[in-house]
Coordinates of C-alpha atoms and ligand atoms in Angstrom, one line a residue:
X1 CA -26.3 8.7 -0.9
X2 CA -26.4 9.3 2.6
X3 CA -22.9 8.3 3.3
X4 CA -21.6 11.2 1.5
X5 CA -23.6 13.8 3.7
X6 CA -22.1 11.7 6.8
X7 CA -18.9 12.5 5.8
X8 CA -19.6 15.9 5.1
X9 CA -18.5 15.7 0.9
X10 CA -20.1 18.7 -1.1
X11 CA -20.9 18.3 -4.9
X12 CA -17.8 20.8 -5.4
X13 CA -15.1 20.4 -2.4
X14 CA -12.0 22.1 -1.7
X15 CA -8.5 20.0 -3.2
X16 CA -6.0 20.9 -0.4
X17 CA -5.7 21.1 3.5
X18 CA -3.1 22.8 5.4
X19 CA -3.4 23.1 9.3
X20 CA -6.8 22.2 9.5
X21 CA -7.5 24.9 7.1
X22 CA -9.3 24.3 3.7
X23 CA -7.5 26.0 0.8
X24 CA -9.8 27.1 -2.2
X25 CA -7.6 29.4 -4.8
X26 CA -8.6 27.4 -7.4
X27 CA -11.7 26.9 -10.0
X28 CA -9.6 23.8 -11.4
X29 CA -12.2 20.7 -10.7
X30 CA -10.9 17.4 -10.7
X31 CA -14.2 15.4 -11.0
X32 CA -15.0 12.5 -9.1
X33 CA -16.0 9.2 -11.4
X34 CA -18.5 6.3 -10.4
X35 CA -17.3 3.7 -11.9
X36 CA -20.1 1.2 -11.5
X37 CA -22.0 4.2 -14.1
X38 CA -19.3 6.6 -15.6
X39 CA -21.4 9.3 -14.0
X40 CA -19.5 12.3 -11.7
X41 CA -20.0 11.8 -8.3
X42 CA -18.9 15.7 -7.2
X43 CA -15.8 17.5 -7.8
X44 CA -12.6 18.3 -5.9
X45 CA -10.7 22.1 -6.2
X46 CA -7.4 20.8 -7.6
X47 CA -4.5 21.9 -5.7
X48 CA -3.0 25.4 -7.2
X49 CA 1.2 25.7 -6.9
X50 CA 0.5 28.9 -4.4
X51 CA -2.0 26.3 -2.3
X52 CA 1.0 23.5 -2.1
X53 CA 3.5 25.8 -1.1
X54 CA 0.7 26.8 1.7
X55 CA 0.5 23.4 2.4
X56 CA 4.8 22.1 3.0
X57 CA 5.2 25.6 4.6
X58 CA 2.6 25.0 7.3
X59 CA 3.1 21.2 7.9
X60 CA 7.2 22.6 8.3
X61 CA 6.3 24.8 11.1
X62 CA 3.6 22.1 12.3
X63 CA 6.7 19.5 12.8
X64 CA 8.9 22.2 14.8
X65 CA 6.4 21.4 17.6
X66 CA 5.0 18.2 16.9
X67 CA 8.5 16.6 17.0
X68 CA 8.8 18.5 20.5
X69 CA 5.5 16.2 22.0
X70 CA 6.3 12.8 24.1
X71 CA 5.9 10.4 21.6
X72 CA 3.3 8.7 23.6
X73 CA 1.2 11.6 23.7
X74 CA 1.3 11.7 19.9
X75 CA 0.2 7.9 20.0
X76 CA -3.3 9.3 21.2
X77 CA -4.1 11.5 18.7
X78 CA -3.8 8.5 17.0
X79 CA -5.8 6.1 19.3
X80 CA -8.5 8.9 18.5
X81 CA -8.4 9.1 15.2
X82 CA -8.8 5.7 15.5
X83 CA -12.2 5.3 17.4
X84 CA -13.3 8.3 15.0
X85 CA -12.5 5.4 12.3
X86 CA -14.8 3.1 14.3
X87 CA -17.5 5.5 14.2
X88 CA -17.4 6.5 10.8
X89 CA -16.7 2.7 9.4
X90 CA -19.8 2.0 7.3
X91 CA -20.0 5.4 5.8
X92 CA -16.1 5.6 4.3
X93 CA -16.4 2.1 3.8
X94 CA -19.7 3.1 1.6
X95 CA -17.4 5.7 -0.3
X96 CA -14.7 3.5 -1.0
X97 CA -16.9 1.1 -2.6
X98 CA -18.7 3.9 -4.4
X99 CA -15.3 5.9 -5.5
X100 CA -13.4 2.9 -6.0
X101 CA -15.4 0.2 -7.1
X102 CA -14.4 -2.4 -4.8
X103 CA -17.4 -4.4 -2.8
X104 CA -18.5 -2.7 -0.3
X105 CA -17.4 -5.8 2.1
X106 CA -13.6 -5.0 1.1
X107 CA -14.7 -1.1 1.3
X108 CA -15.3 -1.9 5.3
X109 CA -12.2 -4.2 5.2
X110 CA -10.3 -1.0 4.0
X111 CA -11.9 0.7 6.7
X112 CA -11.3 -2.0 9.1
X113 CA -7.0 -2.2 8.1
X114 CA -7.0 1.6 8.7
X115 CA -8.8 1.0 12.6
X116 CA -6.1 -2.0 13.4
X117 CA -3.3 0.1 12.1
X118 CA -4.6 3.3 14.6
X119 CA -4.3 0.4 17.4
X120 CA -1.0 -0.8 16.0
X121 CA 0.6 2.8 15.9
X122 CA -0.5 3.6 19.1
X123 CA 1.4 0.7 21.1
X124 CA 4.1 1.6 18.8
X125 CA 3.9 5.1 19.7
X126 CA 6.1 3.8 23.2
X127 CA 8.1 1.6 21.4
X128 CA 10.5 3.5 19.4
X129 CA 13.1 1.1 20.7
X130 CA 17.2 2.2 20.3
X131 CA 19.7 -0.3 21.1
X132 CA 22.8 0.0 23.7
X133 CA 25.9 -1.6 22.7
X134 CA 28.7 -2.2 25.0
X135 CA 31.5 0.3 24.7
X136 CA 35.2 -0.7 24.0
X137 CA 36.3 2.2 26.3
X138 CA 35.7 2.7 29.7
X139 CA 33.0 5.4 31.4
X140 CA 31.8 5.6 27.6
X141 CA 28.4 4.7 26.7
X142 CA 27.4 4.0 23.5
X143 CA 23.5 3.9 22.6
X144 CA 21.2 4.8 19.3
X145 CA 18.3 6.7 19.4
X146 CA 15.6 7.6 16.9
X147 CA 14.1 10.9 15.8
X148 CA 11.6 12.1 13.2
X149 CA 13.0 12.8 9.5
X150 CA 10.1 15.9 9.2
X151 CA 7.9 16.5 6.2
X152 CA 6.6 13.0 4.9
X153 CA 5.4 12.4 1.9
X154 CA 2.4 10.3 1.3
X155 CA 1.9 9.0 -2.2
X156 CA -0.9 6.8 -2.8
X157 CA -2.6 4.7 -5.5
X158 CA -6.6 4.8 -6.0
X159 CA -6.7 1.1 -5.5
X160 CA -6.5 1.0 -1.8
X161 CA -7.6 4.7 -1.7
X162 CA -7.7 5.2 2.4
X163 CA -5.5 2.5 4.1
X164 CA -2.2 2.3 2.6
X165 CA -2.3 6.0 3.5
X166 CA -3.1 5.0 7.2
X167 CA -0.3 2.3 7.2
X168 CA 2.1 5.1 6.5
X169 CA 0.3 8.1 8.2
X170 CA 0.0 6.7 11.4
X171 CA 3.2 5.0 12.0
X172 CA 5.2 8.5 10.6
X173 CA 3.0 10.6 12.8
X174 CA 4.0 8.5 15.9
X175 CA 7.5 8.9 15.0
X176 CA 7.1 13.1 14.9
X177 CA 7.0 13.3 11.5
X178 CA 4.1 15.7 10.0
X179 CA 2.3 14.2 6.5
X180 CA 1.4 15.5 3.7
X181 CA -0.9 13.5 1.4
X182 CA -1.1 13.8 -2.4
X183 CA -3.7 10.8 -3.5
X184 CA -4.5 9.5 -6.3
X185 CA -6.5 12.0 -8.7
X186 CA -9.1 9.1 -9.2
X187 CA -9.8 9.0 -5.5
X188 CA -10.3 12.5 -4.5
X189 CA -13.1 12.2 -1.9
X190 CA -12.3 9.6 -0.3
X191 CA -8.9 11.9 0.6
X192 CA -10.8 14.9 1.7
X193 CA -13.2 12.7 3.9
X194 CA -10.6 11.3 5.8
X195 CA -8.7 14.8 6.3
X196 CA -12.1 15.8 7.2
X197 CA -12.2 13.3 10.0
X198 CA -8.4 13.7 11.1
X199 CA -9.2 17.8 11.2
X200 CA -11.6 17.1 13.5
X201 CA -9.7 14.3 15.6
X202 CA -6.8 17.3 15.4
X203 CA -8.9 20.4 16.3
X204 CA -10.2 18.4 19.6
X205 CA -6.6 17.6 20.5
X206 CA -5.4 20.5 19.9
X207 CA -3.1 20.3 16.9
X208 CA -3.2 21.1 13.5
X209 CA -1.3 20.4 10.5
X210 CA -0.2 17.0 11.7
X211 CA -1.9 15.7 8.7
X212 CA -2.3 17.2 5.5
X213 CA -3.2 16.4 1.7
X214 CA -3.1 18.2 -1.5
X215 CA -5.1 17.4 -4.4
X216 CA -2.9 18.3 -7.8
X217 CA -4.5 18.5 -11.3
X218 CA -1.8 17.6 -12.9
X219 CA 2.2 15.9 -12.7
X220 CA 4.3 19.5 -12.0
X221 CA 3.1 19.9 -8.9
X222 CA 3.4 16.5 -8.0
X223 CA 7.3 16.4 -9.1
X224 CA 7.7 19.6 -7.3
X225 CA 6.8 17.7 -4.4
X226 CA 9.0 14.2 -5.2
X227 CA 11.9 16.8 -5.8
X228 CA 11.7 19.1 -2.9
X229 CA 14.3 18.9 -0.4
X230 CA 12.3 20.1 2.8
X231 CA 10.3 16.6 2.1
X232 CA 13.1 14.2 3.5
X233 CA 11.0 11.4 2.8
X234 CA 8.4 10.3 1.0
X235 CA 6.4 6.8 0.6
X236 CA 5.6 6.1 -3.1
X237 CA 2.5 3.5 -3.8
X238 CA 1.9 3.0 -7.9
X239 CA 3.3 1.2 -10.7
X240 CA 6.9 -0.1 -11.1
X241 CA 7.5 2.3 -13.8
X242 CA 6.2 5.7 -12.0
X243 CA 8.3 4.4 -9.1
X244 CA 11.6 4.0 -11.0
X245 CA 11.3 7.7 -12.0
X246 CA 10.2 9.0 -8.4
X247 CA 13.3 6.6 -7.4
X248 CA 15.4 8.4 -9.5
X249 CA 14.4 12.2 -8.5
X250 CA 14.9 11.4 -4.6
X251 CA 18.1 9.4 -5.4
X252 CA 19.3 13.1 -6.7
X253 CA 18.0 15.3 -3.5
X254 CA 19.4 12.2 -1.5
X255 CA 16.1 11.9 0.4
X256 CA 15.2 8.8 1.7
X257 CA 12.3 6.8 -0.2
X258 CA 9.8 3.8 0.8
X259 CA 8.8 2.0 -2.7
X260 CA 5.7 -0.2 -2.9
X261 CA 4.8 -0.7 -6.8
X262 CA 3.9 -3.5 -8.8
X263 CA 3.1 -7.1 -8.3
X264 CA 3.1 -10.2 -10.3
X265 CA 1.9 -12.6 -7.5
X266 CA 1.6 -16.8 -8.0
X267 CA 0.0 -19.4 -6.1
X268 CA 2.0 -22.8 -6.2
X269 CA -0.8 -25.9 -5.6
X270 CA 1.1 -28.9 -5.4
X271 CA 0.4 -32.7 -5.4
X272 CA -0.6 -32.7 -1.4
X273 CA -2.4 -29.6 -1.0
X274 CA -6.0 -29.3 0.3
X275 CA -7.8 -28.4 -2.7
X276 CA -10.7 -26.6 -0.4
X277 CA -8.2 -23.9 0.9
X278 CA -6.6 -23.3 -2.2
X279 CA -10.1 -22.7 -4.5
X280 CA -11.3 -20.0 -2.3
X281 CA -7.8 -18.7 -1.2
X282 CA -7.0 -18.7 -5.5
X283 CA -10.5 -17.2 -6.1
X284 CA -10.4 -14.3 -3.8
X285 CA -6.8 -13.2 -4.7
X286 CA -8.0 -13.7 -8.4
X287 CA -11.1 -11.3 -8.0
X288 CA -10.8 -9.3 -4.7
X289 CA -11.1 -5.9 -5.9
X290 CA -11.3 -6.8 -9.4
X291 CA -7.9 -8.0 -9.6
X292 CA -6.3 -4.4 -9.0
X293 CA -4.3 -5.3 -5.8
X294 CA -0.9 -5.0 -5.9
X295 CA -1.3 -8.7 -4.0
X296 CA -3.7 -9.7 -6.7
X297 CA -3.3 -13.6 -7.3
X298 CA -2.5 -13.5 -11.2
X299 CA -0.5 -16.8 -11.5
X300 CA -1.6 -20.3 -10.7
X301 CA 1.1 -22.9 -10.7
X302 CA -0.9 -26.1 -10.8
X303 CA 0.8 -29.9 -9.9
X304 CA -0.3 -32.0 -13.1
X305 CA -2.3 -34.1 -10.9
X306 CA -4.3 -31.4 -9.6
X307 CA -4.7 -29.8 -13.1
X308 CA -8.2 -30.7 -14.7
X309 CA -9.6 -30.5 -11.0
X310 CA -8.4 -27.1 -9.9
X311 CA -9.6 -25.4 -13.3
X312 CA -12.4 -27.6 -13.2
X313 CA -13.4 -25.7 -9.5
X314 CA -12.1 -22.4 -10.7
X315 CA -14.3 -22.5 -13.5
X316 CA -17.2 -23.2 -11.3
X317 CA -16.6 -20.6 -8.8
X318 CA -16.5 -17.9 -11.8
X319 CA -19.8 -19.1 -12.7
X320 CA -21.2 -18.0 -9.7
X321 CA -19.4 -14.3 -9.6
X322 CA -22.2 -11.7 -9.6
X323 CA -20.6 -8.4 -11.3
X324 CA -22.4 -5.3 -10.1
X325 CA -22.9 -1.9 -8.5
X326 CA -20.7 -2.7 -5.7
X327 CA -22.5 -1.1 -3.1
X328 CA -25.2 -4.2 -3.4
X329 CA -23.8 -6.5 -1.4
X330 CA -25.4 -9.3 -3.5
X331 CA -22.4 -8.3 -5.6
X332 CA -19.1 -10.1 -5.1
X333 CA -16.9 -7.9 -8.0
X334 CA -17.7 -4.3 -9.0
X335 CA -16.1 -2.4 -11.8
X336 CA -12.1 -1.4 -12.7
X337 CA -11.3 1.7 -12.0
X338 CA -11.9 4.0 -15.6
X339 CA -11.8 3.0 -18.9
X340 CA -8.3 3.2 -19.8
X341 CA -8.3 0.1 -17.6
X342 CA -10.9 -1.5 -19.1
X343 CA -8.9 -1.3 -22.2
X344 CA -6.3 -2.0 -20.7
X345 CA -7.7 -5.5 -20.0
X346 CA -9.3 -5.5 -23.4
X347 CA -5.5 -5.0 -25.2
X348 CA -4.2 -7.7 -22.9
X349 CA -7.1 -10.6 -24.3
X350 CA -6.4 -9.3 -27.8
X351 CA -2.2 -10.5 -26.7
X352 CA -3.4 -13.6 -25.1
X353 CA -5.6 -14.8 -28.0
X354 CA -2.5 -14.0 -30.5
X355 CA -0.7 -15.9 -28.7
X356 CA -2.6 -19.0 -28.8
X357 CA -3.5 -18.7 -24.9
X358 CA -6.8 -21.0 -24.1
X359 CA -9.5 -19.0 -22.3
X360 CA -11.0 -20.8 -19.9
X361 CA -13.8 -18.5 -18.4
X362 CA -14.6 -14.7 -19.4
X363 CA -12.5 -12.7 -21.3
X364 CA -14.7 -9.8 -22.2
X365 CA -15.7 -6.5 -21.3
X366 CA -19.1 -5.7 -20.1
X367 CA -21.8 -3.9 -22.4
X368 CA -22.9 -1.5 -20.1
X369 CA -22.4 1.1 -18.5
X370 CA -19.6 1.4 -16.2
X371 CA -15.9 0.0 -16.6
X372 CA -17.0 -3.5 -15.8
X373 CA -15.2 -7.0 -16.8
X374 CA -15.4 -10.3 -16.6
X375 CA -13.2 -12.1 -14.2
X376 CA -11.2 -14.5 -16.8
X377 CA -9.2 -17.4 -16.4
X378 CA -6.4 -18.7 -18.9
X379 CA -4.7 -21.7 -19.6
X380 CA -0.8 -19.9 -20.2
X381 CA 2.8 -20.5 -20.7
X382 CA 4.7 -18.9 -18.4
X383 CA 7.5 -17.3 -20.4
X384 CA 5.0 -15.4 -22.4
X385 CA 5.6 -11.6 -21.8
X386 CA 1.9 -10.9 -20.9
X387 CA 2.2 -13.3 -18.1
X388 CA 5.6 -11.6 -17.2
X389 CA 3.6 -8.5 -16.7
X390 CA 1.1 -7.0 -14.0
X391 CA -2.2 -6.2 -15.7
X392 CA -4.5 -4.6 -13.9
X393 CA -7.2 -6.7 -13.8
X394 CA -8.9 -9.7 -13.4
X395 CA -7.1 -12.1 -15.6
X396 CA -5.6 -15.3 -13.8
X397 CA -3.2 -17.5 -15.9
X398 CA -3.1 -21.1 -14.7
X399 CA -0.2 -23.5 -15.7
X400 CA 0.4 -27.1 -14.8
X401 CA 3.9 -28.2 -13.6
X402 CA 5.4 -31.5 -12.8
X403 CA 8.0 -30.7 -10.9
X404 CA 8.1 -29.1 -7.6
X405 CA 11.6 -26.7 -8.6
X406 CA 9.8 -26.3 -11.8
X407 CA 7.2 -24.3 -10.0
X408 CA 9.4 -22.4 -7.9
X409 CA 11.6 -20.8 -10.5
X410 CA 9.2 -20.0 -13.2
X411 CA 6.9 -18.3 -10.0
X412 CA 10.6 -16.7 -8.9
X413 CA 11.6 -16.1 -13.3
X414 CA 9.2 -12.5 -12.9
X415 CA 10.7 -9.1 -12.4
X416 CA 8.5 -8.2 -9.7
X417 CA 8.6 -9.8 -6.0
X418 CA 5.5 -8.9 -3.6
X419 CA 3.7 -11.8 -3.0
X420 CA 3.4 -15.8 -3.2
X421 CA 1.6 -18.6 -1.6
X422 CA 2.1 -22.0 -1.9
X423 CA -0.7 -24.4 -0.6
X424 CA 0.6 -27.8 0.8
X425 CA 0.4 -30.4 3.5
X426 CA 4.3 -31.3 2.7
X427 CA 6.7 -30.0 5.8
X428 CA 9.6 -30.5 3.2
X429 CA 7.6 -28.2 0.1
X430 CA 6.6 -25.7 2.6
X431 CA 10.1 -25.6 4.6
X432 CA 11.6 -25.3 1.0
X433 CA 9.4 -22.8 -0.2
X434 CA 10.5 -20.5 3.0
X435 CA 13.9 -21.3 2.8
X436 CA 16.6 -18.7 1.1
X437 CA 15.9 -21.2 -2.1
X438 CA 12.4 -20.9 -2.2
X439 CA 9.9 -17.8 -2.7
X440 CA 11.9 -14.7 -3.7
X441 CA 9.1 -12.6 -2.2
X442 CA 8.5 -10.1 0.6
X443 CA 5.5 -12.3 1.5
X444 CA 5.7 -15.8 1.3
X445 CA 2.6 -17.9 3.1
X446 CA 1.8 -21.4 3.1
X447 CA -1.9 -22.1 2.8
X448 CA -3.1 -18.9 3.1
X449 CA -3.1 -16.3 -0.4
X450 CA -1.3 -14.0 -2.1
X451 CA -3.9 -10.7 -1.0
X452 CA -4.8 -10.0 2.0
X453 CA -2.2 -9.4 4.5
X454 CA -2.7 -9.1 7.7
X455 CA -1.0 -4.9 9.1
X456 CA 1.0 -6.8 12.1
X457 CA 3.7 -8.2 9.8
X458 CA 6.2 -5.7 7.7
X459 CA 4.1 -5.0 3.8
X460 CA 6.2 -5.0 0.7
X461 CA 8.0 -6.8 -2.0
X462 CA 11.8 -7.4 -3.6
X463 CA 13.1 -6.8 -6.6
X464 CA 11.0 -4.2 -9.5
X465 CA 8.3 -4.8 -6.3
X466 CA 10.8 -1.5 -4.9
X467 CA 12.0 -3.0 -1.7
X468 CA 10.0 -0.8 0.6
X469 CA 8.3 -1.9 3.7
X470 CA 5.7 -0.5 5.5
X471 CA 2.5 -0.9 8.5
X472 CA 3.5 -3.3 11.0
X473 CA 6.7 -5.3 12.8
X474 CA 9.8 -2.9 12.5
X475 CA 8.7 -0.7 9.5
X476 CA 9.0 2.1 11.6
X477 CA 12.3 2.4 11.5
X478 CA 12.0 4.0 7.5
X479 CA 10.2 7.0 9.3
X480 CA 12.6 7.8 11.4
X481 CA 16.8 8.8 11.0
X482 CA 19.0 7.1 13.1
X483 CA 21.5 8.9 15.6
X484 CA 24.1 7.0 17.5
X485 CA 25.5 8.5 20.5
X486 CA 28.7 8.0 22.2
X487 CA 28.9 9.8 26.1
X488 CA 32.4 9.5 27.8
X489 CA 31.1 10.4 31.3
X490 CA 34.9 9.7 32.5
X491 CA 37.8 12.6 32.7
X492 CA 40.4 10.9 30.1
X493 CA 39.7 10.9 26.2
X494 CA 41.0 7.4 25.2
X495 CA 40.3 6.8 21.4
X496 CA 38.5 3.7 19.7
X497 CA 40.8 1.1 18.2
X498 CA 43.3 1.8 21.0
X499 CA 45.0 4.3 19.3
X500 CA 48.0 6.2 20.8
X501 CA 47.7 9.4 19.3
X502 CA 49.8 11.7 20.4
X503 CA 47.6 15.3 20.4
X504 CA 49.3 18.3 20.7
X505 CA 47.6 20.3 23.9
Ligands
UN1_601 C1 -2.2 -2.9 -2.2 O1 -2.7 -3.6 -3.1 O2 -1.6 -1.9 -2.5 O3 -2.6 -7.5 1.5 C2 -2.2 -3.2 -0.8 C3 -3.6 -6.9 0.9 C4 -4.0 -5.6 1.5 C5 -3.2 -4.5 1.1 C6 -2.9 -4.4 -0.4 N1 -4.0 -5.7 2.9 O4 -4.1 -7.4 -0.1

């Protein structure tokens, strides 16, 4: 695998990175898993409590001076990390879709969200906009200005192992924040390549510390590092119910917290749509990634009139999914993650059958080697509590409707809130659908998919979805604290609200 000598991996590699400096104290290996085989890839050092304390104490001392740099010039380490992205596209891309076991198309897509997101943070990086509002007393002026909490926190899921990191990385680091990275455990190399690439990017600039990572074995360091006050604020990727506890812990240290967990995202078809965007829009939201996106399309709302056609297509276009090593591109859906998630998907068929739910396509696990499934489609009711629930996977429930408020509050009746689509050529459905009565999502688009969103707009999701929002349009403002200001330039010391208070001098 020539992508992992690019990218400078080692069969055993070191778990944590502090100012450009590799910490190895430990003999801990956390082993990388290919899930296309089940066989290790190399190992990772996990992160000792010694090496984590290495690594807040340094990125600490690292934000004394970062915070101090024009935040422009910030923006080009940034622009160079980016064109280091560029450069190194098709090998990290090949990782991701080795590590991770998406196709090696969305691997580069990954890749690709990561470069835009450089490009993004950069133009940001001299927009940092604070507003001035008109004072009620005169010769005062009254403005708001922005700075840099500190220590952020980047937690991240293995499903979208590299960019969701660069969504929050780059925007924080902009902002004068330093990072410090704790990945997911299931993803460890494609972590240490990319802080392999940004300690390069940093060394030539002449930084270090900016960004950091550490790669813990197990949860106590990882709640050490949700509970520990000189981390102001920390961005939390995962399921609701990890999130709801890390909510909790930095609800007690009153640190400030950006939530992006679970998904339970429907497609609406209704009785004007153009079935020829919806199939392929339906199909990769279904499949993309196996169906372990937080956007993953996992409910189809169907008009009755649309009904027998729509599965009809569906089932067609599951015929022709290849399932494979997803580093052949002749492969359109690789493997889930580990086991427990392929019996994960395996408990939730046993449910559906009990239930009486009609399986349209697939509904098995693969006999071979590897964690692979088939993608499956099911005819469902939507009150059943497997369809009220994010499984990982690629299971895709499909309901008919007859009326168009039917669809929108059964697609609105989940807990979670991240994304919806709703595919259309009515002005009234799709103004509805936008409307405060419509969609209860963060993301709400009309013929275009649940998955898939572009970094330009603001990424995240209501309700058990955690509220968060993160990459593009105003997200920045999470990564930074407020200040407002008020300046009386004049020689008098008039008080707001008129007030005639007679001070003692
Ligand atoms: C995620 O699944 O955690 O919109 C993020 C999308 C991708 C990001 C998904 N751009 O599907």
């Amino acid at each position: 695998m020539d992508f992992l000598k690019a990218l400078g991996l080692q069969t055993n590699n070191p778990g944590a990175c502090a100012e450009g400096h590799w910490l190895t104290s430990n003999t801990t290996k956390i082993m990388s898993i290919n899930p296309a085989n089940g066989q290790d890839i190399a190992s990772v050092q996990a992160c000792t409590r010694s090496d984590y304390e290495q690594v807040i104490a340094k990125s600490l001392s690292t934000f004394l001076q970062w915070r101090q740099m024009p935040a422009p010039k910030r923006g080009e380490l940034i622009r160079r990390l980016g064109n280091k992205l560029r450069e190194n596209k098709d090998a990290l891309g090949s990782l991701v879709a080795y590590e991770m076991g998406k196709s090696k198309a969305e691997g580069d897509g990954e890749v690709q969200e990561m470069v835009d997101m450089a490009d993004f943070a950069v133009g940001q990086s001299r927009m940092l906009y604070g507003l001035t509002m008109p004072s009620e007393r005169s010769q005062h002026r009254l403005v708001e200005q922005w700075h840099p909490y500190g220590v952020t926190g980047v937690i991240t899921s293995f499903n979208f192992p590299v960019a969701v990191w660069a969504w929050n990385a780059f925007i924080a680091a902009v902002c004068g924040n330093t990072v410090v990275w704790k990945p997911s455990s299931k993803t460890p190399l494609c972590a240490v390549a990319v802080q392999k690439l940004c300690n390069e990017v940093m060394h030539d600039f002449g930084v270090e510390g900016v960004f950091n990572l550490f790669i813990p074995e197990d949860h106590a360091i990882a709640d050490a590092f949700i509970n520990d006050p000189r981390v102001p604020l920390i961005s939390f990727t995962g399921s609701t119910a990890v999130g709801q506890q890390v909510n909790e812990k930095i609800a007690k240290k009153m640190g400030r917290v950006i939530l992006e967990l679970g998904g339970n995202n429907a497609v609406i078809v209704d009785e004007t749509a153009d079935l020829n965007l919806a199939i392929p829009a339906i199909v990769f939201g279904a499949i993309g990634t196996a169906g372990q996106r937080c956007t993953t399309t996992r409910r189809v709302f169907v008009h009755q009139k649309h009904y027998d056609e729509v599965v009809a297509r569906l089932v067609h276009a599951y015929q022709q999914v290849t399932i494979g090593d997803p580093l052949d591109n002749r492969n359109t859906m690789g493997p889930l993650i580990d086991n427990a998630a392929k019996m994960a998907f395996v408990k939730a068929i046993d449910e559906i059958k009990l239930l009486g739910g009609e399986i349209l396509f697939g509904g098995n696990a693969l006999q071979r080697p590897g964690f692979f499934v088939e993608p499956t489609l099911v005819r469902a009711n939507p009150a059943w509590p497997i369809v009220q629930r994010e499984t990982f996977a690629p299971i895709l429930y499909i309901m008919p409707y007859q009326k168009f408020s039917e669809a929108i509050n059964a697609q609105n009746a989940v807990s979670q809130g991240l994304s919806s689509a709703l595919f259309t050529n009515s002005v009234r459905h799709s103004e509805y659908f936008l409307s405060a009565m419509g969609s209860d999502c963060g993301i709400a688009n009309i013929n275009v998919g649940t998955s898939g969103a572009e970094i330009g707009g603001a990424f995240g999701g209501e309700k058990m979805t955690g509220g968060g929002r993160e990459s593009g349009s105003d997200a920045w403002k999470a990564y930074m604290r407020r200040q407002t200001n008020t300046i009386n330039w004049g020689k008098t010391l008039p008080l707001a609200q008129g007030i005639n208070f007679k001070i003692p001098t």
